[in-house]
């Protein structure tokens, strides 16, 4: 006799997704310069197309998603110009291609030259197919601006000594870890040690800015103005007093990436009260996939009243030494008597066994210990209920 069948399914964690835009062709940027005297474009996209790639990153907290870079799972891909599907716009006909294979899915190759002074807002939309759960996640990028400007008699240009898409990975920030260890009393503050932690991955990001007149860099005769680009493409003045700004100068900008999740910035060169050149760049926080597990495998003795444990975190093939710097880790237990009991937060735990609901016979003498972890958000300035900023008299306090 065969019993009735009971179907049991795997239970998967939902996806965490992020998307950013990568300019694949730095020599063919988003901004064109048009010489109206000979109708030449720099660059000429009919010869050297501009290529941009929406980079889709996804991961699941249970590690069941196959890989973070997930363009290959995209479907229903469309690019929109000023809110209109470009496949329906005659001016785009035959002047673009959208990648359809593997990691290049969604990649837009632009073969169209813009009219002088024209500006187009491009947005990519698609669906990320999750076969584990049988659902589609909507994917949408922030707008990226395609524009052209008229070449003047004295051609000015701006370049930055960094990528126009700056990616901040908190797992690689040695400076943030050093500051944390000093604050916790686990390291002694030393200027030389701290300076050694400031590299291309540190939250202190100094971005050099060079203004060129023709093919020659200049150091005077201009003023730099800095702006923040809002979601609706409007701009606001960037001030030295803003939380994410460390310094504004005529040859660089220094940002505090701890306070940035995603932001777009615009730099303009001003000569004789007119804008002569500009450049836009963005900062995006990277959320790497990680795995986490408790390490205490010792059985519980009947006389035990307390249980201690330590979390082990792996990321990108490496064991993370101080994971509480970048992760919020909540320790929980399940038992026959109670489930989802919250104990404390951090890399280590020590909790009373009496609070767990563990029993004293073979039917209920078990305990599941686990950690729920997620990336910490960007830092915020600490204020009281009246909006007054907490400070030590010199620096504002920040937390996450």
One Martini backbone bead per residue (centre of mass of N, CA, C, O) as a GRO file, in nm:
protein
  400
    1UNK     BB    1   0.096   0.037   0.023
    2UNK     BB    2   0.039   0.370  -0.061
    3UNK     BB    3   0.083   0.667   0.032
    4UNK     BB    4   0.044   0.972   0.054
    5UNK     BB    5   0.139   1.271  -0.095
    6UNK     BB    6   0.409   1.507  -0.008
    7UNK     BB    7   0.494   1.820  -0.097
    8UNK     BB    8   0.830   1.949  -0.098
    9UNK     BB    9   1.006   2.253  -0.077
   10UNK     BB   10   1.218   2.475  -0.144
   11UNK     BB   11   1.361   2.751   0.048
   12UNK     BB   12   1.409   3.073  -0.063
   13UNK     BB   13   1.575   3.354  -0.081
   14UNK     BB   14   1.559   3.658  -0.160
   15UNK     BB   15   1.656   3.910  -0.357
   16UNK     BB   16   1.937   4.123  -0.397
   17UNK     BB   17   1.947   4.433  -0.578
   18UNK     BB   18   2.166   4.593  -0.829
   19UNK     BB   19   2.228   4.900  -1.029
   20UNK     BB   20   2.457   5.007  -1.287
   21UNK     BB   21   2.660   5.228  -1.483
   22UNK     BB   22   2.878   5.150  -1.762
   23UNK     BB   23   3.148   5.284  -1.930
   24UNK     BB   24   3.308   5.114  -2.191
   25UNK     BB   25   3.391   5.400  -2.359
   26UNK     BB   26   3.605   5.644  -2.269
   27UNK     BB   27   3.667   5.753  -2.577
   28UNK     BB   28   3.330   5.747  -2.583
   29UNK     BB   29   3.140   5.950  -2.449
   30UNK     BB   30   2.844   6.114  -2.347
   31UNK     BB   31   3.002   6.364  -2.455
   32UNK     BB   32   2.977   6.593  -2.714
   33UNK     BB   33   3.163   6.766  -2.970
   34UNK     BB   34   3.073   7.045  -3.181
   35UNK     BB   35   3.174   7.150  -3.504
   36UNK     BB   36   3.010   7.398  -3.684
   37UNK     BB   37   3.214   7.451  -3.923
   38UNK     BB   38   3.249   7.111  -4.006
   39UNK     BB   39   3.053   6.896  -3.872
   40UNK     BB   40   3.212   6.776  -3.629
   41UNK     BB   41   3.276   6.500  -3.413
   42UNK     BB   42   3.357   6.461  -3.049
   43UNK     BB   43   3.276   6.198  -3.108
   44UNK     BB   44   3.208   5.972  -3.375
   45UNK     BB   45   2.955   5.736  -3.357
   46UNK     BB   46   2.977   5.610  -3.648
   47UNK     BB   47   3.280   5.509  -3.565
   48UNK     BB   48   3.261   5.551  -3.228
   49UNK     BB   49   3.086   5.412  -3.019
   50UNK     BB   50   2.872   5.424  -2.750
   51UNK     BB   51   2.908   5.227  -2.442
   52UNK     BB   52   2.657   5.085  -2.224
   53UNK     BB   53   2.626   4.918  -1.893
   54UNK     BB   54   2.405   4.732  -1.710
   55UNK     BB   55   2.482   4.644  -1.383
   56UNK     BB   56   2.383   4.336  -1.243
   57UNK     BB   57   2.326   4.268  -0.895
   58UNK     BB   58   2.298   3.951  -0.715
   59UNK     BB   59   2.163   3.815  -0.399
   60UNK     BB   60   2.152   3.559  -0.146
   61UNK     BB   61   2.156   3.480   0.191
   62UNK     BB   62   2.172   3.150   0.119
   63UNK     BB   63   2.355   3.109  -0.156
   64UNK     BB   64   2.158   3.026  -0.420
   65UNK     BB   65   2.288   3.218  -0.601
   66UNK     BB   66   2.518   3.172  -0.847
   67UNK     BB   67   2.575   3.494  -0.919
   68UNK     BB   68   2.610   3.832  -0.905
   69UNK     BB   69   2.640   3.854  -1.209
   70UNK     BB   70   2.304   3.899  -1.387
   71UNK     BB   71   2.251   3.963  -1.695
   72UNK     BB   72   2.176   3.671  -1.812
   73UNK     BB   73   1.869   3.701  -1.658
   74UNK     BB   74   1.748   3.885  -1.856
   75UNK     BB   75   1.436   4.053  -1.948
   76UNK     BB   76   1.260   4.275  -2.111
   77UNK     BB   77   1.443   4.481  -2.276
   78UNK     BB   78   1.475   4.847  -2.227
   79UNK     BB   79   1.518   5.162  -2.381
   80UNK     BB   80   1.499   5.507  -2.272
   81UNK     BB   81   1.404   5.828  -2.419
   82UNK     BB   82   1.252   6.040  -2.240
   83UNK     BB   83   1.038   5.785  -2.179
   84UNK     BB   84   1.101   5.642  -2.463
   85UNK     BB   85   1.107   5.393  -2.666
   86UNK     BB   86   1.359   5.359  -2.900
   87UNK     BB   87   1.205   5.159  -3.100
   88UNK     BB   88   0.985   5.417  -3.160
   89UNK     BB   89   1.222   5.603  -3.269
   90UNK     BB   90   1.334   5.724  -3.563
   91UNK     BB   91   1.618   5.851  -3.475
   92UNK     BB   92   1.715   5.539  -3.382
   93UNK     BB   93   1.714   5.400  -3.639
   94UNK     BB   94   2.002   5.208  -3.683
   95UNK     BB   95   2.160   5.351  -3.398
   96UNK     BB   96   2.139   5.069  -3.240
   97UNK     BB   97   2.226   4.833  -2.968
   98UNK     BB   98   2.124   4.528  -2.793
   99UNK     BB   99   2.223   4.312  -2.581
  100UNK     BB  100   2.164   3.926  -2.569
  101UNK     BB  101   2.438   3.812  -2.425
  102UNK     BB  102   2.500   3.746  -2.130
  103UNK     BB  103   2.692   3.998  -1.986
  104UNK     BB  104   2.567   4.187  -2.244
  105UNK     BB  105   2.303   4.230  -2.141
  106UNK     BB  106   2.174   4.556  -2.224
  107UNK     BB  107   2.380   4.668  -2.404
  108UNK     BB  108   2.451   4.996  -2.532
  109UNK     BB  109   2.486   5.092  -2.874
  110UNK     BB  110   2.589   5.411  -2.994
  111UNK     BB  111   2.537   5.567  -3.340
  112UNK     BB  112   2.450   5.858  -3.244
  113UNK     BB  113   2.425   6.191  -3.328
  114UNK     BB  114   2.393   6.496  -3.189
  115UNK     BB  115   2.273   6.784  -3.155
  116UNK     BB  116   2.338   7.088  -3.081
  117UNK     BB  117   2.247   7.089  -2.737
  118UNK     BB  118   2.160   6.813  -2.693
  119UNK     BB  119   1.943   6.613  -2.464
  120UNK     BB  120   1.950   6.279  -2.311
  121UNK     BB  121   1.752   6.049  -2.127
  122UNK     BB  122   1.863   5.737  -1.998
  123UNK     BB  123   1.678   5.421  -1.956
  124UNK     BB  124   1.677   5.104  -1.794
  125UNK     BB  125   1.463   4.813  -1.855
  126UNK     BB  126   1.376   4.510  -1.665
  127UNK     BB  127   1.397   4.153  -1.600
  128UNK     BB  128   1.462   3.932  -1.328
  129UNK     BB  129   1.506   3.594  -1.342
  130UNK     BB  130   1.372   3.368  -1.087
  131UNK     BB  131   1.376   3.024  -1.082
  132UNK     BB  132   1.347   2.952  -0.781
  133UNK     BB  133   1.059   3.133  -0.744
  134UNK     BB  134   0.911   3.237  -1.008
  135UNK     BB  135   1.027   3.537  -1.048
  136UNK     BB  136   1.021   3.892  -1.122
  137UNK     BB  137   1.254   4.155  -1.128
  138UNK     BB  138   1.272   4.482  -1.130
  139UNK     BB  139   1.467   4.687  -1.356
  140UNK     BB  140   1.629   5.015  -1.283
  141UNK     BB  141   1.786   5.290  -1.380
  142UNK     BB  142   1.943   5.556  -1.372
  143UNK     BB  143   1.993   5.832  -1.522
  144UNK     BB  144   2.155   5.905  -1.835
  145UNK     BB  145   2.351   6.152  -2.004
  146UNK     BB  146   2.308   6.271  -2.329
  147UNK     BB  147   2.541   6.498  -2.497
  148UNK     BB  148   2.597   6.832  -2.644
  149UNK     BB  149   2.856   7.058  -2.757
  150UNK     BB  150   2.998   7.353  -2.852
  151UNK     BB  151   3.271   7.451  -3.011
  152UNK     BB  152   3.509   7.661  -2.923
  153UNK     BB  153   3.776   7.844  -2.973
  154UNK     BB  154   3.819   7.775  -2.669
  155UNK     BB  155   3.889   7.463  -2.562
  156UNK     BB  156   3.739   7.301  -2.295
  157UNK     BB  157   3.831   7.065  -2.031
  158UNK     BB  158   3.748   6.778  -1.822
  159UNK     BB  159   3.922   6.582  -1.576
  160UNK     BB  160   3.958   6.277  -1.391
  161UNK     BB  161   4.151   6.080  -1.147
  162UNK     BB  162   3.901   5.881  -1.219
  163UNK     BB  163   3.627   5.728  -1.218
  164UNK     BB  164   3.292   5.791  -1.321
  165UNK     BB  165   3.255   5.508  -1.159
  166UNK     BB  166   3.239   5.482  -0.825
  167UNK     BB  167   3.338   5.203  -0.615
  168UNK     BB  168   3.228   5.109  -0.287
  169UNK     BB  169   3.404   4.872  -0.075
  170UNK     BB  170   3.382   4.790   0.253
  171UNK     BB  171   3.559   4.521   0.256
  172UNK     BB  172   3.828   4.707   0.152
  173UNK     BB  173   3.832   4.902   0.407
  174UNK     BB  174   4.097   4.974   0.615
  175UNK     BB  175   4.021   5.242   0.752
  176UNK     BB  176   3.754   5.164   0.885
  177UNK     BB  177   3.874   4.936   1.053
  178UNK     BB  178   4.078   5.105   1.210
  179UNK     BB  179   3.878   5.302   1.342
  180UNK     BB  180   3.724   5.082   1.492
  181UNK     BB  181   3.957   4.966   1.666
  182UNK     BB  182   4.014   5.230   1.812
  183UNK     BB  183   3.725   5.280   1.929
  184UNK     BB  184   3.745   4.981   2.083
  185UNK     BB  185   4.050   4.946   2.197
  186UNK     BB  186   4.222   4.742   1.976
  187UNK     BB  187   4.385   5.009   1.903
  188UNK     BB  188   4.646   5.232   1.842
  189UNK     BB  189   4.685   5.544   1.769
  190UNK     BB  190   4.840   5.615   1.440
  191UNK     BB  191   4.937   5.807   1.184
  192UNK     BB  192   5.093   5.601   1.009
  193UNK     BB  193   4.885   5.372   1.014
  194UNK     BB  194   4.654   5.536   0.891
  195UNK     BB  195   4.793   5.623   0.626
  196UNK     BB  196   4.830   5.320   0.522
  197UNK     BB  197   4.500   5.293   0.478
  198UNK     BB  198   4.517   5.501   0.241
  199UNK     BB  199   4.342   5.419  -0.047
  200UNK     BB  200   4.139   5.324  -0.317
  201UNK     BB  201   3.933   5.196  -0.071
  202UNK     BB  202   3.882   5.438   0.085
  203UNK     BB  203   3.659   5.671   0.216
  204UNK     BB  204   3.881   5.856   0.138
  205UNK     BB  205   3.821   6.057  -0.163
  206UNK     BB  206   4.055   6.173  -0.392
  207UNK     BB  207   3.972   6.387  -0.673
  208UNK     BB  208   4.115   6.474  -0.942
  209UNK     BB  209   4.131   6.793  -1.131
  210UNK     BB  210   4.136   6.877  -1.485
  211UNK     BB  211   4.212   7.162  -1.683
  212UNK     BB  212   4.166   7.227  -2.033
  213UNK     BB  213   4.338   7.406  -2.304
  214UNK     BB  214   4.296   7.214  -2.521
  215UNK     BB  215   4.606   7.027  -2.470
  216UNK     BB  216   4.633   7.207  -2.199
  217UNK     BB  217   4.702   7.238  -1.883
  218UNK     BB  218   4.551   7.428  -1.621
  219UNK     BB  219   4.574   7.652  -1.305
  220UNK     BB  220   4.425   7.909  -1.429
  221UNK     BB  221   4.138   8.113  -1.515
  222UNK     BB  222   3.948   7.948  -1.317
  223UNK     BB  223   3.640   7.791  -1.192
  224UNK     BB  224   3.499   7.573  -0.966
  225UNK     BB  225   3.189   7.388  -0.976
  226UNK     BB  226   2.962   7.222  -0.752
  227UNK     BB  227   2.732   6.937  -0.788
  228UNK     BB  228   2.416   6.793  -0.734
  229UNK     BB  229   2.242   6.518  -0.867
  230UNK     BB  230   1.927   6.457  -0.909
  231UNK     BB  231   1.676   6.239  -0.990
  232UNK     BB  232   1.542   6.485  -1.182
  233UNK     BB  233   1.818   6.640  -1.296
  234UNK     BB  234   1.873   6.831  -1.096
  235UNK     BB  235   2.056   7.092  -0.927
  236UNK     BB  236   2.294   7.135  -0.652
  237UNK     BB  237   2.484   7.277  -0.446
  238UNK     BB  238   2.806   7.205  -0.343
  239UNK     BB  239   2.927   7.190  -0.011
  240UNK     BB  240   3.165   7.196   0.239
  241UNK     BB  241   2.921   7.125   0.461
  242UNK     BB  242   2.865   6.867   0.361
  243UNK     BB  243   2.870   6.547   0.470
  244UNK     BB  244   3.036   6.421   0.202
  245UNK     BB  245   3.238   6.663   0.248
  246UNK     BB  246   3.581   6.756   0.288
  247UNK     BB  247   3.675   6.890  -0.004
  248UNK     BB  248   3.714   7.200  -0.193
  249UNK     BB  249   3.879   7.262  -0.506
  250UNK     BB  250   4.066   7.361  -0.805
  251UNK     BB  251   4.185   7.028  -0.819
  252UNK     BB  252   3.964   6.902  -0.612
  253UNK     BB  253   3.784   6.628  -0.448
  254UNK     BB  254   3.666   6.531  -0.117
  255UNK     BB  255   3.526   6.229   0.006
  256UNK     BB  256   3.278   6.063   0.217
  257UNK     BB  257   3.174   5.731   0.165
  258UNK     BB  258   3.011   5.660   0.423
  259UNK     BB  259   2.763   5.878   0.327
  260UNK     BB  260   2.731   5.685   0.064
  261UNK     BB  261   2.526   5.509  -0.163
  262UNK     BB  262   2.414   5.722  -0.391
  263UNK     BB  263   2.578   5.947  -0.630
  264UNK     BB  264   2.574   6.262  -0.812
  265UNK     BB  265   2.816   6.458  -0.996
  266UNK     BB  266   2.910   6.806  -1.079
  267UNK     BB  267   3.155   6.969  -1.293
  268UNK     BB  268   3.253   7.311  -1.340
  269UNK     BB  269   3.390   7.542  -1.568
  270UNK     BB  270   3.479   7.888  -1.510
  271UNK     BB  271   3.475   8.156  -1.761
  272UNK     BB  272   3.368   8.459  -1.757
  273UNK     BB  273   3.080   8.356  -1.643
  274UNK     BB  274   3.115   8.071  -1.798
  275UNK     BB  275   3.049   7.770  -1.929
  276UNK     BB  276   3.314   7.541  -2.064
  277UNK     BB  277   3.293   7.284  -1.868
  278UNK     BB  278   3.213   6.927  -1.798
  279UNK     BB  279   3.157   6.676  -1.533
  280UNK     BB  280   3.042   6.344  -1.456
  281UNK     BB  281   2.986   6.160  -1.146
  282UNK     BB  282   2.982   5.853  -0.951
  283UNK     BB  283   2.854   5.687  -0.650
  284UNK     BB  284   2.885   5.339  -0.547
  285UNK     BB  285   2.772   5.084  -0.356
  286UNK     BB  286   2.899   4.774  -0.262
  287UNK     BB  287   2.730   4.442  -0.242
  288UNK     BB  288   2.860   4.175  -0.126
  289UNK     BB  289   2.878   3.858  -0.112
  290UNK     BB  290   2.805   3.629   0.167
  291UNK     BB  291   2.907   3.424   0.444
  292UNK     BB  292   2.755   3.265   0.744
  293UNK     BB  293   2.872   3.120   1.069
  294UNK     BB  294   2.881   2.932   1.324
  295UNK     BB  295   3.151   2.777   1.545
  296UNK     BB  296   3.002   2.631   1.779
  297UNK     BB  297   3.010   2.259   1.824
  298UNK     BB  298   2.949   2.223   2.115
  299UNK     BB  299   2.798   2.068   2.341
  300UNK     BB  300   2.550   2.058   2.580
  301UNK     BB  301   2.540   2.082   2.914
  302UNK     BB  302   2.332   2.035   3.182
  303UNK     BB  303   2.505   2.271   3.349
  304UNK     BB  304   2.448   2.479   3.153
  305UNK     BB  305   2.367   2.851   3.120
  306UNK     BB  306   2.570   2.926   2.885
  307UNK     BB  307   2.630   3.069   2.551
  308UNK     BB  308   2.895   3.071   2.313
  309UNK     BB  309   2.987   3.268   2.011
  310UNK     BB  310   3.111   3.276   1.663
  311UNK     BB  311   3.142   3.444   1.366
  312UNK     BB  312   3.180   3.342   1.023
  313UNK     BB  313   3.317   3.532   0.745
  314UNK     BB  314   3.273   3.520   0.389
  315UNK     BB  315   3.459   3.694   0.114
  316UNK     BB  316   3.595   3.643  -0.177
  317UNK     BB  317   3.772   3.400  -0.028
  318UNK     BB  318   3.757   3.549   0.256
  319UNK     BB  319   3.825   3.618   0.582
  320UNK     BB  320   3.661   3.821   0.806
  321UNK     BB  321   3.783   3.982   1.082
  322UNK     BB  322   3.555   4.246   1.107
  323UNK     BB  323   3.228   4.223   1.035
  324UNK     BB  324   3.090   4.456   1.212
  325UNK     BB  325   3.165   4.692   1.023
  326UNK     BB  326   2.955   4.586   0.767
  327UNK     BB  327   2.765   4.415   0.964
  328UNK     BB  328   2.444   4.303   1.062
  329UNK     BB  329   2.427   4.085   1.358
  330UNK     BB  330   2.179   3.845   1.448
  331UNK     BB  331   2.107   3.653   1.717
  332UNK     BB  332   1.959   3.318   1.710
  333UNK     BB  333   1.693   3.088   1.822
  334UNK     BB  334   1.591   2.741   1.813
  335UNK     BB  335   1.324   2.544   1.953
  336UNK     BB  336   1.076   2.353   2.077
  337UNK     BB  337   0.963   2.614   2.246
  338UNK     BB  338   1.130   2.825   2.060
  339UNK     BB  339   1.128   3.089   1.808
  340UNK     BB  340   1.320   3.355   1.722
  341UNK     BB  341   1.533   3.424   1.935
  342UNK     BB  342   1.665   3.717   2.057
  343UNK     BB  343   1.984   3.840   2.168
  344UNK     BB  344   2.216   3.975   1.971
  345UNK     BB  345   2.488   4.186   1.850
  346UNK     BB  346   2.743   4.056   1.640
  347UNK     BB  347   3.016   3.848   1.629
  348UNK     BB  348   2.935   3.795   1.927
  349UNK     BB  349   2.809   3.564   2.185
  350UNK     BB  350   2.598   3.564   2.497
  351UNK     BB  351   2.365   3.333   2.639
  352UNK     BB  352   2.084   3.223   2.793
  353UNK     BB  353   1.939   2.913   2.800
  354UNK     BB  354   1.665   2.986   2.949
  355UNK     BB  355   1.564   3.172   2.687
  356UNK     BB  356   1.524   2.933   2.454
  357UNK     BB  357   1.349   2.654   2.533
  358UNK     BB  358   1.508   2.427   2.621
  359UNK     BB  359   1.516   2.104   2.700
  360UNK     BB  360   1.543   1.766   2.901
  361UNK     BB  361   1.493   1.577   2.644
  362UNK     BB  362   1.502   1.398   2.346
  363UNK     BB  363   1.259   1.583   2.221
  364UNK     BB  364   1.394   1.894   2.340
  365UNK     BB  365   1.741   1.900   2.341
  366UNK     BB  366   1.748   2.136   2.125
  367UNK     BB  367   1.961   2.379   1.926
  368UNK     BB  368   1.938   2.662   1.716
  369UNK     BB  369   2.208   2.847   1.580
  370UNK     BB  370   2.194   3.188   1.445
  371UNK     BB  371   2.242   3.430   1.170
  372UNK     BB  372   2.135   3.756   1.090
  373UNK     BB  373   2.248   3.918   0.787
  374UNK     BB  374   2.356   4.254   0.683
  375UNK     BB  375   2.411   4.530   0.537
  376UNK     BB  376   2.514   4.822   0.608
  377UNK     BB  377   2.451   5.131   0.598
  378UNK     BB  378   2.495   5.431   0.566
  379UNK     BB  379   2.589   5.698   0.711
  380UNK     BB  380   2.484   5.924   0.975
  381UNK     BB  381   2.390   6.197   1.131
  382UNK     BB  382   2.373   6.282   1.458
  383UNK     BB  383   2.052   6.333   1.623
  384UNK     BB  384   1.803   6.472   1.772
  385UNK     BB  385   1.463   6.540   1.801
  386UNK     BB  386   1.548   6.853   1.697
  387UNK     BB  387   1.814   6.825   1.494
  388UNK     BB  388   2.058   6.821   1.666
  389UNK     BB  389   2.396   6.793   1.658
  390UNK     BB  390   2.631   6.573   1.736
  391UNK     BB  391   2.929   6.678   1.923
  392UNK     BB  392   3.282   6.758   2.018
  393UNK     BB  393   3.331   7.062   1.874
  394UNK     BB  394   3.450   6.956   1.580
  395UNK     BB  395   3.290   6.688   1.528
  396UNK     BB  396   3.065   6.496   1.389
  397UNK     BB  397   2.842   6.250   1.444
  398UNK     BB  398   2.833   5.907   1.332
  399UNK     BB  399   2.609   5.646   1.195
  400UNK     BB  400   2.478   5.274   1.135
   0.00000   0.00000   0.00000
